[in-house]
Amino acid sequence: STAQDRIAGNGLVTTTLASLTLLAILGAPPASAQPVVTDCTTSIYATVPDPLALSFGLDGSLYTGRDNSGSGGGSADAVKIHRIGPGGSPVTEFGSVAIPDPDAVIVDRAGVLSGIAGAVLVGGQTSPGNGKVSRIAPDGTVTVLFGPSSLFSNPSGFAFDSLGRLLFTDSAGGRVYRSDGSAPVLLFNLADAYAIAVDAADRIVVGLGNTGKLVLYSASGTLSNANFAAVRAGSPLARGPGGMWTTDLYAITGGGELIRIALDGTTNKMGSGFAKIEGLTFGPDGALYASEFLNDRI
């Protein structure tokens, strides 16, 4: 589940606010301590079942990917993703029908790729060896955008580049794809590709699912650095919105530290206690939100 912790900056501008998301499993023992970020305060933003990837809509609603194994089901189960209203409530299921394995989500705010402004793209595995990207319109209508296809067997991470093209990883197939709205085309092969982000230089950064490192590629998909930075295996990635956060990338180390990664790969520790965090994103308020699957909170 996803729960958000609001992080208020104590720095140069007293109105600067950042938010960090955590989650708590209903009926579970008391939740673990909240993450800590230097010069910020942390609070629980929402409680929501089984949250993974996070993405904000234009109206401030937060959408969360979902893995039903957190509620006693299976990882590939068809379930509905969640929508968290602006400010942290209400928390509701979103979409006209359940979607298999809906752990990867991203909002197509401009609608350039999906054809519908504000549509939520959802990726996952429909059956062993076959993946699909679904589109949920703002009214909740679910349609298939890409697939089902054996070419991308499990879309696991989404990002948009500066031209509005969708990039996504196929963790099962070890591939990275790009689409401008038409059928996805293979950009490059990378075994265990999992998380993905585009940095401030429009380069592609991919995190591996079972290996603690980030791999750097050019915008065209040419390998630039096979050991760009050391992170936790399966670490989420997020790009800063500017201001106190800068526009560098953020990730989590094997020791549960939140780190900022500069364009040259230099890392700086920004916080601790992030070992259980599975999703990161920045909100329209300039705050950092993080999903804590094991505790159903953001």
Tab-separated table of C-alpha atoms in Angstrom:
chain	number	residue	atom	x	y	z
A	1	SER	CA	0.000	0.000	0.000
A	2	THR	CA	0.994	3.601	-0.398
A	3	ALA	CA	1.090	6.272	2.270
A	4	GLN	CA	2.522	9.731	1.804
A	5	ASP	CA	4.618	11.563	4.310
A	6	ARG	CA	4.653	15.317	3.918
A	7	ILE	CA	8.103	16.822	4.259
A	8	ALA	CA	8.243	20.532	5.113
A	9	GLY	CA	11.502	22.284	4.254
A	10	ASN	CA	13.177	24.345	6.968
A	11	GLY	CA	15.452	26.135	4.538
A	12	LEU	CA	15.578	29.507	2.799
A	13	VAL	CA	11.855	29.918	2.222
A	14	THR	CA	9.553	29.088	5.116
A	15	THR	CA	6.711	28.191	2.757
A	16	THR	CA	8.747	25.527	0.956
A	17	LEU	CA	6.976	22.209	1.414
A	18	ALA	CA	7.996	18.718	0.404
A	19	SER	CA	6.068	15.550	0.996
A	20	LEU	CA	7.105	12.000	1.695
A	21	THR	CA	4.664	9.120	1.378
A	22	LEU	CA	4.454	5.976	3.486
A	23	LEU	CA	1.867	3.198	3.840
A	24	ALA	CA	0.496	0.995	6.669
A	25	ILE	CA	-1.113	-2.438	6.401
A	26	LEU	CA	-4.499	-2.462	8.074
A	27	GLY	CA	-4.527	-4.608	11.175
A	28	ALA	CA	-0.737	-4.950	11.186
A	29	PRO	CA	1.482	-4.205	14.187
A	30	PRO	CA	2.486	-0.552	14.695
A	31	ALA	CA	4.243	0.812	11.630
A	32	SER	CA	7.985	1.298	11.597
A	33	ALA	CA	9.517	4.733	12.012
A	34	GLN	CA	9.035	7.178	9.190
A	35	PRO	CA	11.934	8.079	6.887
A	36	VAL	CA	14.048	11.106	7.754
A	37	VAL	CA	15.183	13.793	5.305
A	38	THR	CA	17.720	16.468	6.246
A	39	ASP	CA	16.108	19.838	7.085
A	40	CYS	CA	12.632	18.478	6.350
A	41	THR	CA	9.711	17.119	8.333
A	42	THR	CA	7.959	13.871	7.429
A	43	SER	CA	4.309	12.934	7.838
A	44	ILE	CA	1.882	10.280	6.602
A	45	TYR	CA	-0.079	11.591	3.624
A	46	ALA	CA	-2.480	8.672	3.056
A	47	THR	CA	-3.026	5.013	3.774
A	48	VAL	CA	-3.785	2.842	0.746
A	49	PRO	CA	-3.544	-0.905	0.068
A	50	ASP	CA	-0.442	-2.316	-1.629
A	51	PRO	CA	1.071	0.836	-3.211
A	52	LEU	CA	3.987	0.676	-5.630
A	53	ALA	CA	4.671	3.199	-8.426
A	54	LEU	CA	3.325	6.737	-7.938
A	55	SER	CA	2.243	9.419	-10.414
A	56	PHE	CA	0.352	12.708	-10.010
A	57	GLY	CA	-2.456	13.972	-12.212
A	58	LEU	CA	-2.983	17.593	-13.221
A	59	ASP	CA	-5.605	18.132	-10.502
A	60	GLY	CA	-3.283	16.945	-7.738
A	61	SER	CA	-4.705	13.429	-7.505
A	62	LEU	CA	-2.099	10.741	-6.854
A	63	TYR	CA	-2.343	7.374	-8.626
A	64	THR	CA	-0.660	4.281	-7.220
A	65	GLY	CA	0.338	1.033	-8.848
A	66	ARG	CA	-0.686	-2.068	-6.931
A	67	ASP	CA	0.498	-5.594	-6.151
A	68	ASN	CA	-2.229	-7.800	-4.698
A	69	SER	CA	0.296	-10.050	-2.937
A	70	GLY	CA	0.276	-7.438	-0.191
A	71	SER	CA	-3.364	-8.287	0.512
A	72	GLY	CA	-2.951	-12.058	0.469
A	73	GLY	CA	-3.419	-12.553	-3.277
A	74	GLY	CA	-0.946	-13.070	-6.110
A	75	SER	CA	1.370	-10.545	-7.759
A	76	ALA	CA	-0.231	-11.066	-11.172
A	77	ASP	CA	-3.832	-10.772	-9.930
A	78	ALA	CA	-6.191	-8.448	-11.779
A	79	VAL	CA	-7.113	-5.581	-9.432
A	80	LYS	CA	-7.878	-1.887	-9.712
A	81	ILE	CA	-5.254	0.755	-9.041
A	82	HIS	CA	-5.897	3.456	-6.439
A	83	ARG	CA	-6.564	7.160	-6.728
A	84	ILE	CA	-5.783	9.435	-3.777
A	85	GLY	CA	-7.599	12.760	-3.861
A	86	PRO	CA	-5.712	16.067	-3.563
A	87	GLY	CA	-4.553	16.515	0.008
A	88	GLY	CA	-4.567	12.792	0.778
A	89	SER	CA	-8.248	11.823	0.595
A	90	PRO	CA	-10.432	10.174	-0.422
A	91	VAL	CA	-8.660	6.936	-1.317
A	92	THR	CA	-10.646	5.013	-3.936
A	93	GLU	CA	-10.155	2.285	-6.483
A	94	PHE	CA	-9.867	3.704	-10.002
A	95	GLY	CA	-10.846	2.230	-13.352
A	96	SER	CA	-13.936	0.564	-14.817
A	97	VAL	CA	-12.379	-2.913	-14.738
A	98	ALA	CA	-9.545	-4.678	-12.926
A	99	ILE	CA	-6.184	-4.857	-14.694
A	100	PRO	CA	-3.751	-7.796	-14.354
A	101	ASP	CA	-0.529	-7.020	-12.453
A	102	PRO	CA	-1.011	-3.216	-12.362
A	103	ASP	CA	2.221	-2.308	-10.594
A	104	ALA	CA	3.585	0.309	-13.055
A	105	VAL	CA	1.696	3.601	-13.527
A	106	ILE	CA	2.304	7.021	-15.064
A	107	VAL	CA	-0.056	9.889	-15.897
A	108	ASP	CA	-0.009	11.171	-19.484
A	109	ARG	CA	-0.813	14.722	-18.429
A	110	ALA	CA	-0.813	16.321	-21.875
A	111	GLY	CA	-2.315	13.318	-23.631
A	112	VAL	CA	0.299	13.489	-26.391
A	113	LEU	CA	0.978	9.767	-26.250
A	114	SER	CA	-2.373	8.287	-25.225
A	115	GLY	CA	-4.644	10.781	-26.962
A	116	ILE	CA	-6.422	11.684	-23.722
A	117	ALA	CA	-5.066	14.406	-21.430
A	118	GLY	CA	-4.764	13.104	-17.891
A	119	ALA	CA	-5.054	9.431	-18.832
A	120	VAL	CA	-3.289	6.973	-16.520
A	121	LEU	CA	-1.077	4.383	-18.223
A	122	VAL	CA	-0.815	1.052	-16.412
A	123	GLY	CA	1.683	-1.691	-17.242
A	124	GLY	CA	2.023	-5.296	-16.220
A	125	GLN	CA	2.010	-8.952	-17.189
A	126	THR	CA	-1.226	-10.441	-18.526
A	127	SER	CA	0.043	-14.032	-18.611
A	128	PRO	CA	3.476	-15.676	-18.479
A	129	GLY	CA	5.487	-14.201	-21.356
A	130	ASN	CA	2.899	-11.585	-22.342
A	131	GLY	CA	2.598	-7.955	-21.251
A	132	LYS	CA	0.196	-5.085	-21.784
A	133	VAL	CA	-0.071	-1.321	-21.336
A	134	SER	CA	-3.596	-0.156	-20.496
A	135	ARG	CA	-5.059	3.359	-20.584
A	136	ILE	CA	-7.502	4.605	-17.967
A	137	ALA	CA	-9.319	7.757	-19.087
A	138	PRO	CA	-10.201	10.431	-16.504
A	139	ASP	CA	-13.764	9.043	-16.420
A	140	GLY	CA	-12.372	5.624	-15.441
A	141	THR	CA	-12.857	3.891	-18.790
A	142	VAL	CA	-10.170	1.234	-19.338
A	143	THR	CA	-8.887	0.392	-22.829
A	144	VAL	CA	-5.806	-1.421	-24.106
A	145	LEU	CA	-3.092	0.903	-25.425
A	146	PHE	CA	-0.392	-1.658	-26.332
A	147	GLY	CA	-0.524	-5.477	-26.346
A	148	PRO	CA	-1.010	-8.039	-25.072
A	149	SER	CA	2.358	-8.902	-26.605
A	150	SER	CA	5.230	-11.294	-26.083
A	151	LEU	CA	7.621	-8.569	-27.296
A	152	PHE	CA	7.281	-6.797	-23.939
A	153	SER	CA	6.373	-9.482	-21.454
A	154	ASN	CA	6.183	-7.370	-18.274
A	155	PRO	CA	6.219	-3.541	-18.505
A	156	SER	CA	7.683	-2.572	-15.144
A	157	GLY	CA	8.728	1.093	-15.180
A	158	PHE	CA	7.605	4.197	-17.090
A	159	ALA	CA	9.118	7.585	-17.935
A	160	PHE	CA	8.514	10.341	-20.484
A	161	ASP	CA	11.392	12.006	-22.345
A	162	SER	CA	11.560	15.701	-23.262
A	163	LEU	CA	9.628	15.094	-26.503
A	164	GLY	CA	6.761	13.383	-24.700
A	165	ARG	CA	7.672	9.894	-25.878
A	166	LEU	CA	7.029	7.030	-23.487
A	167	LEU	CA	9.957	4.916	-22.321
A	168	PHE	CA	9.330	1.679	-20.474
A	169	THR	CA	11.275	-1.284	-19.170
A	170	ASP	CA	10.391	-4.935	-19.659
A	171	SER	CA	11.825	-6.574	-16.566
A	172	ALA	CA	11.002	-10.119	-17.671
A	173	GLY	CA	12.409	-9.717	-21.178
A	174	GLY	CA	15.387	-7.510	-20.300
A	175	ARG	CA	14.474	-4.756	-22.747
A	176	VAL	CA	13.707	-1.044	-22.936
A	177	TYR	CA	11.094	0.305	-25.370
A	178	ARG	CA	10.086	3.709	-26.694
A	179	SER	CA	6.779	4.818	-28.184
A	180	ASP	CA	5.491	8.082	-29.671
A	181	GLY	CA	1.942	6.747	-29.511
A	182	SER	CA	2.379	4.072	-32.147
A	183	ALA	CA	3.483	0.485	-31.462
A	184	PRO	CA	6.471	0.417	-29.078
A	185	VAL	CA	9.885	-0.125	-30.672
A	186	LEU	CA	12.885	-1.725	-28.999
A	187	LEU	CA	15.396	0.899	-27.886
A	188	PHE	CA	18.004	-1.399	-26.340
A	189	ASN	CA	18.438	-4.696	-24.503
A	190	LEU	CA	19.407	-4.705	-20.829
A	191	ALA	CA	18.986	-7.803	-18.704
A	192	ASP	CA	16.971	-7.184	-15.515
A	193	ALA	CA	15.933	-3.637	-16.551
A	194	TYR	CA	13.426	-2.444	-13.947
A	195	ALA	CA	13.185	1.240	-12.935
A	196	ILE	CA	13.677	4.028	-15.484
A	197	ALA	CA	14.047	7.812	-15.447
A	198	VAL	CA	15.150	10.620	-17.758
A	199	ASP	CA	17.644	13.070	-16.248
A	200	ALA	CA	17.947	16.835	-16.771
A	201	ALA	CA	20.193	16.208	-19.807
A	202	ASP	CA	17.490	13.972	-21.363
A	203	ARG	CA	19.656	10.895	-20.850
A	204	ILE	CA	18.091	7.571	-19.903
A	205	VAL	CA	18.912	6.032	-16.512
A	206	VAL	CA	17.864	2.438	-15.829
A	207	GLY	CA	17.920	0.652	-12.481
A	208	LEU	CA	18.233	-3.122	-12.314
A	209	GLY	CA	15.775	-5.289	-10.430
A	210	ASN	CA	18.229	-7.678	-8.804
A	211	THR	CA	21.520	-5.787	-8.983
A	212	GLY	CA	22.404	-2.641	-7.056
A	213	LYS	CA	23.413	-0.276	-9.829
A	214	LEU	CA	22.177	2.287	-12.322
A	215	VAL	CA	23.083	2.150	-16.016
A	216	LEU	CA	23.313	5.337	-18.112
A	217	TYR	CA	22.327	5.670	-21.787
A	218	SER	CA	22.168	8.541	-24.239
A	219	ALA	CA	18.767	9.808	-25.391
A	220	SER	CA	19.126	7.632	-28.484
A	221	GLY	CA	19.787	4.497	-26.409
A	222	THR	CA	23.574	4.241	-26.668
A	223	LEU	CA	25.300	2.868	-23.560
A	224	SER	CA	27.269	5.588	-21.788
A	225	ASN	CA	28.131	4.202	-18.340
A	226	ALA	CA	27.393	0.650	-17.178
A	227	ASN	CA	28.090	1.601	-13.534
A	228	PHE	CA	26.655	5.087	-13.236
A	229	ALA	CA	25.779	4.857	-9.521
A	230	ALA	CA	25.350	2.272	-6.768
A	231	VAL	CA	21.796	1.875	-5.444
A	232	ARG	CA	19.528	-0.735	-3.868
A	233	ALA	CA	18.429	-3.519	-6.186
A	234	GLY	CA	14.997	-2.535	-7.485
A	235	SER	CA	15.323	1.035	-6.217
A	236	PRO	CA	12.692	3.467	-7.496
A	237	LEU	CA	13.868	6.584	-9.350
A	238	ALA	CA	12.540	10.134	-9.413
A	239	ARG	CA	13.764	13.407	-10.907
A	240	GLY	CA	13.799	16.487	-8.730
A	241	PRO	CA	11.470	19.400	-9.573
A	242	GLY	CA	14.082	22.096	-8.984
A	243	GLY	CA	14.371	24.445	-6.029
A	244	MET	CA	15.614	22.859	-2.822
A	245	TRP	CA	15.564	19.437	-4.462
A	246	THR	CA	17.422	20.511	-7.659
A	247	THR	CA	16.710	18.634	-10.904
A	248	ASP	CA	19.019	15.715	-10.077
A	249	LEU	CA	17.768	12.140	-9.814
A	250	TYR	CA	16.816	10.489	-6.521
A	251	ALA	CA	17.220	6.832	-5.573
A	252	ILE	CA	17.666	4.562	-2.548
A	253	THR	CA	20.839	2.761	-1.504
A	254	GLY	CA	21.203	-0.770	-0.194
A	255	GLY	CA	21.443	0.725	3.285
A	256	GLY	CA	18.090	2.499	2.947
A	257	GLU	CA	19.503	5.985	2.385
A	258	LEU	CA	17.852	8.491	0.069
A	259	ILE	CA	20.515	9.832	-2.307
A	260	ARG	CA	20.664	12.594	-4.899
A	261	ILE	CA	22.559	11.694	-8.088
A	262	ALA	CA	24.166	14.516	-10.072
A	263	LEU	CA	24.676	14.462	-13.847
A	264	ASP	CA	28.234	13.184	-13.393
A	265	GLY	CA	27.102	10.301	-11.152
A	266	THR	CA	28.210	11.934	-7.896
A	267	THR	CA	25.882	11.021	-5.022
A	268	ASN	CA	24.884	12.911	-1.893
A	269	LYS	CA	23.002	11.470	1.069
A	270	MET	CA	19.705	13.286	1.638
A	271	GLY	CA	17.905	11.031	4.111
A	272	SER	CA	17.667	7.665	5.845
A	273	GLY	CA	15.063	5.048	6.724
A	274	PHE	CA	13.997	4.410	3.101
A	275	ALA	CA	14.749	0.674	3.030
A	276	LYS	CA	11.083	-0.288	2.608
A	277	ILE	CA	10.195	2.391	0.056
A	278	GLU	CA	9.061	1.059	-3.346
A	279	GLY	CA	7.980	4.206	-5.203
A	280	LEU	CA	9.154	7.834	-5.382
A	281	THR	CA	7.690	10.890	-7.092
A	282	PHE	CA	7.550	14.642	-6.660
A	283	GLY	CA	4.193	16.340	-6.356
A	284	PRO	CA	2.899	19.618	-7.785
A	285	ASP	CA	3.612	21.178	-4.382
A	286	GLY	CA	7.332	20.422	-4.772
A	287	ALA	CA	7.173	17.717	-2.113
A	288	LEU	CA	8.651	14.233	-2.250
A	289	TYR	CA	6.198	11.341	-1.972
A	290	ALA	CA	7.234	7.759	-1.244
A	291	SER	CA	5.222	4.541	-1.138
A	292	GLU	CA	5.863	2.011	1.599
A	293	PHE	CA	4.289	-1.199	0.327
A	294	LEU	CA	4.740	-3.261	3.491
A	295	ASN	CA	2.970	-0.687	5.673
A	296	ASP	CA	0.305	0.489	3.175
A	297	ARG	CA	1.169	4.150	3.476
A	298	ILE	CA	2.457	7.175	1.576
